[in-house]
Coordinates of C-alpha atoms in Angstrom, one line a residue:
M1 CA 0.0 0.0 0.0
S2 CA 1.2 3.7 -1.0
D3 CA 2.1 6.4 1.8
A4 CA -1.0 9.0 1.5
N5 CA 1.7 11.6 1.8
A6 CA 4.1 10.1 -0.9
T7 CA 4.8 12.2 -4.0
T8 CA 7.1 12.3 -7.1
P9 CA 10.0 11.9 -5.4
R10 CA 12.2 14.8 -5.4
V11 CA 15.9 15.6 -5.1
F12 CA 16.5 18.5 -2.4
I13 CA 20.0 20.5 -3.2
A14 CA 21.4 22.4 0.0
R15 CA 24.2 24.7 -0.1
H16 CA 26.2 25.1 2.6
G17 CA 26.2 28.7 4.5
E18 CA 28.7 31.5 4.0
T19 CA 32.5 31.0 4.4
E20 CA 35.1 33.8 4.6
W21 CA 36.6 32.7 1.3
A22 CA 32.8 32.5 -0.4
K23 CA 31.9 35.7 1.2
N24 CA 35.4 37.0 -0.5
G25 CA 35.0 35.2 -3.9
R26 CA 37.5 32.9 -4.0
Y27 CA 37.4 29.5 -5.0
T28 CA 37.2 27.1 -2.2
G29 CA 37.2 23.4 -3.0
R30 CA 39.4 21.3 -0.9
T31 CA 40.6 23.8 1.5
D32 CA 38.2 23.0 4.5
I33 CA 37.3 26.1 6.7
E34 CA 33.9 26.3 8.7
L35 CA 30.9 28.5 8.4
T36 CA 31.2 31.9 9.4
P37 CA 28.7 33.5 12.0
N38 CA 26.6 34.9 9.3
G39 CA 27.1 31.3 7.6
V40 CA 25.3 29.5 10.4
N41 CA 22.4 32.1 10.7
Q42 CA 21.6 31.6 7.1
V43 CA 21.7 27.8 7.4
S44 CA 19.5 28.1 10.8
S45 CA 17.0 30.4 8.9
T46 CA 16.9 28.1 6.5
A47 CA 16.0 25.2 8.7
R48 CA 13.6 26.8 10.9
Q49 CA 11.3 28.1 7.9
L50 CA 11.6 25.0 5.4
V51 CA 12.8 21.7 7.2
G52 CA 10.7 19.9 9.7
R53 CA 7.1 18.0 9.7
R54 CA 4.6 19.0 7.0
R55 CA 7.4 21.7 6.1
L56 CA 8.9 21.8 2.3
L57 CA 11.8 19.4 3.4
D58 CA 10.1 17.0 5.8
P59 CA 12.6 14.5 7.2
A60 CA 10.0 11.6 7.3
T61 CA 10.0 12.0 3.6
V62 CA 13.8 11.5 3.1
A63 CA 15.1 8.3 2.1
R64 CA 18.7 8.8 1.6
V65 CA 21.1 12.0 2.0
W66 CA 24.2 12.7 0.4
V67 CA 26.8 15.0 2.2
S68 CA 30.2 16.6 1.1
P69 CA 33.3 15.4 3.5
R70 CA 34.2 19.0 3.6
K71 CA 33.6 20.5 7.3
R72 CA 31.5 23.4 6.1
A73 CA 28.8 21.3 4.3
Q74 CA 29.0 18.9 7.5
Q75 CA 28.4 21.5 9.7
T76 CA 25.1 22.5 7.8
F77 CA 23.8 19.2 7.4
Q78 CA 24.0 19.1 11.1
I79 CA 22.2 22.4 11.4
L80 CA 19.6 21.4 8.7
F81 CA 18.6 18.3 10.4
G82 CA 21.1 17.4 13.7
A83 CA 19.8 17.2 17.3
D84 CA 20.3 20.9 17.6
S85 CA 17.8 21.5 15.1
N86 CA 14.8 20.1 16.8
S87 CA 14.1 23.3 19.1
S88 CA 13.2 24.9 15.6
G89 CA 10.5 22.5 14.7
T90 CA 13.1 20.1 12.5
A91 CA 13.9 16.5 12.7
T92 CA 17.0 14.3 12.5
I93 CA 17.7 12.0 9.7
D94 CA 18.5 8.2 11.0
S95 CA 22.4 7.9 10.6
D96 CA 22.1 4.8 8.0
K97 CA 20.3 7.3 5.5
V98 CA 23.3 9.3 5.6
S99 CA 26.3 9.1 3.4
L100 CA 29.5 11.1 3.2
T101 CA 30.7 11.0 -0.6
E102 CA 33.8 12.6 -2.4
D103 CA 31.1 12.5 -5.4
I104 CA 29.3 15.7 -4.2
A105 CA 32.5 17.4 -3.0
E106 CA 33.4 20.7 -4.4
W107 CA 34.8 20.8 -7.6
H108 CA 38.7 20.4 -7.2
Y109 CA 40.2 23.9 -8.3
G110 CA 43.8 22.5 -8.1
D111 CA 45.8 25.5 -9.0
Y112 CA 43.1 28.0 -8.8
E113 CA 42.3 27.2 -5.1
G114 CA 42.0 30.4 -3.4
L115 CA 42.2 32.4 -6.1
K116 CA 39.0 34.9 -7.5
T117 CA 38.1 34.9 -11.1
D118 CA 39.7 37.8 -12.6
E119 CA 42.8 36.6 -10.8
I120 CA 42.5 33.2 -12.6
K121 CA 42.1 34.8 -15.8
A122 CA 45.1 37.3 -15.6
K123 CA 47.2 34.6 -14.8
R124 CA 46.3 32.6 -17.3
K125 CA 46.7 35.4 -19.8
D126 CA 50.3 35.6 -18.7
R127 CA 50.9 32.4 -19.8
G128 CA 49.7 32.9 -23.2
L129 CA 46.2 31.0 -22.8
D130 CA 42.8 31.9 -23.5
K131 CA 43.9 34.0 -26.8
E132 CA 40.7 33.5 -28.4
T133 CA 38.2 32.7 -25.9
P134 CA 38.3 33.5 -22.0
W135 CA 38.6 30.8 -19.6
N136 CA 35.3 28.7 -18.7
I137 CA 35.8 26.3 -15.6
W138 CA 32.3 24.6 -17.5
R139 CA 34.4 24.0 -20.6
D140 CA 38.1 24.3 -19.3
G141 CA 38.4 22.7 -15.9
C142 CA 41.2 23.9 -13.7
E143 CA 44.7 23.0 -13.8
G144 CA 45.9 20.9 -11.5
G145 CA 42.7 20.1 -10.4
E146 CA 39.5 18.4 -12.5
S147 CA 38.3 18.6 -15.6
A148 CA 34.7 19.3 -16.8
Q149 CA 34.4 15.6 -17.8
E150 CA 35.7 14.3 -14.3
V151 CA 33.2 16.4 -12.3
S152 CA 30.6 15.3 -15.0
D153 CA 31.5 11.4 -14.3
R154 CA 31.3 11.5 -10.8
L155 CA 27.8 13.6 -10.9
D156 CA 26.8 10.9 -12.8
R157 CA 27.8 8.0 -10.7
L158 CA 25.8 9.6 -7.9
I159 CA 22.6 10.5 -10.1
S160 CA 22.7 6.8 -11.4
Q161 CA 22.6 6.0 -7.3
I162 CA 19.6 8.2 -6.2
R163 CA 18.0 7.1 -9.4
D164 CA 18.1 3.7 -8.3
V165 CA 16.6 4.7 -4.8
Q166 CA 13.7 6.6 -6.9
R167 CA 12.7 4.5 -9.5
P168 CA 10.3 1.9 -7.4
C169 CA 8.5 5.1 -6.0
M170 CA 7.6 6.8 -9.2
N171 CA 3.9 6.6 -8.3
G172 CA 4.1 7.2 -4.3
E173 CA 4.9 3.2 -3.5
A174 CA 6.9 4.8 -0.9
N175 CA 8.6 8.0 0.4
A176 CA 11.6 8.3 -1.9
D177 CA 12.8 11.8 -1.5
V178 CA 16.8 12.4 -1.0
A179 CA 19.1 15.6 0.1
L180 CA 22.3 16.6 -1.1
V181 CA 24.3 19.2 1.1
A182 CA 27.2 20.2 -0.5
H183 CA 28.4 23.4 -2.3
G184 CA 27.3 26.1 -4.6
H185 CA 29.9 25.0 -7.9
I186 CA 29.3 21.4 -7.7
L187 CA 25.6 21.5 -6.9
R188 CA 24.9 23.6 -10.0
A189 CA 26.9 21.1 -12.1
F190 CA 24.8 18.3 -10.7
V191 CA 21.6 20.3 -12.2
K192 CA 23.3 20.2 -15.2
R193 CA 24.0 16.6 -15.2
W194 CA 20.2 16.1 -13.9
L195 CA 18.7 17.4 -16.7
G196 CA 21.2 15.6 -19.3
Y197 CA 23.6 18.5 -20.3
P198 CA 26.9 18.9 -20.6
L199 CA 28.5 21.0 -18.4
H200 CA 29.8 23.4 -21.1
T201 CA 26.1 24.0 -22.0
P202 CA 25.0 28.0 -21.4
L203 CA 22.5 27.6 -17.9
E204 CA 23.1 30.5 -15.7
M205 CA 22.0 29.4 -12.4
M206 CA 22.3 31.1 -8.4
L207 CA 22.4 29.4 -5.6
E208 CA 22.8 31.4 -2.3
P209 CA 24.7 30.3 0.6
G210 CA 22.5 28.5 2.8
A211 CA 19.6 28.1 -0.1
I212 CA 17.5 25.0 -0.8
G213 CA 16.8 24.2 -4.7
I214 CA 14.5 21.1 -5.8
L215 CA 14.6 19.1 -8.8
S216 CA 12.1 16.3 -9.8
Y217 CA 10.4 14.4 -12.9
K218 CA 7.8 15.5 -15.0
N219 CA 4.9 13.1 -15.5
K220 CA 6.0 10.9 -12.9
N221 CA 8.6 9.6 -15.4
I222 CA 12.3 8.6 -14.2
N223 CA 13.0 9.4 -17.8
E224 CA 12.1 12.8 -17.8
P225 CA 14.3 14.5 -15.1
A226 CA 13.1 18.4 -14.2
F227 CA 14.0 21.0 -12.1
S228 CA 11.5 23.5 -10.2
V229 CA 10.9 27.1 -11.4
G230 CA 8.4 27.0 -8.6
L231 CA 6.8 25.5 -5.7
A232 CA 3.7 25.5 -3.5
L233 CA 4.3 24.9 0.5
P234 CA 2.4 22.3 2.4
P235 CA -0.3 23.4 4.5
L236 CA 0.2 24.8 7.7
D237 CA -0.2 22.5 11.0
D238 CA -3.8 23.0 12.4

């Protein structure tokens, strides 16, 4: 018997809150830094308003959570779903549903770690690169780090796991929402691969620190992945 509250499975993508490097526009990949106090407040506000019983992201409907191993992502996960969040109306996620994985870690920026976009472009120009077109991470990747193809491959691996979880539940047979807690760049890359687009496909996206986005499927069809451009909130508790 299906759960009356089950719906077409969704993928919630949660970006970690502000860090000092993110605030300054510095590329932050493997550098393991924590949230700023403002970053903690960003995620806490999101948790209070959107996470909890009969809220947008109801832990009761979540079958799996994948979290980046970086401190800033783990800290965000704990604020969203950890024991300390219960006072704000959210609920914990069973530990057996949670996986730390490098597949959703931030892009490995290699030689560009800690730099800003203008600094990267200037360094490349000084070396005689990008004479015809400016550097574009989605196409060119990062020297000493990951190429766009390497990022695409690991995201495809994760998407395959998600589809395995959600495929049997497309008509509400069981709750099969999943959540990803990670980073701004990799989550935008994830959206492109979820839709089947190569990473170099132009698709301008914004995902603020502490924000939550939603992906799902059209027509309850596993072969029609989509993203939500608008949503209706659950009814308030009586």
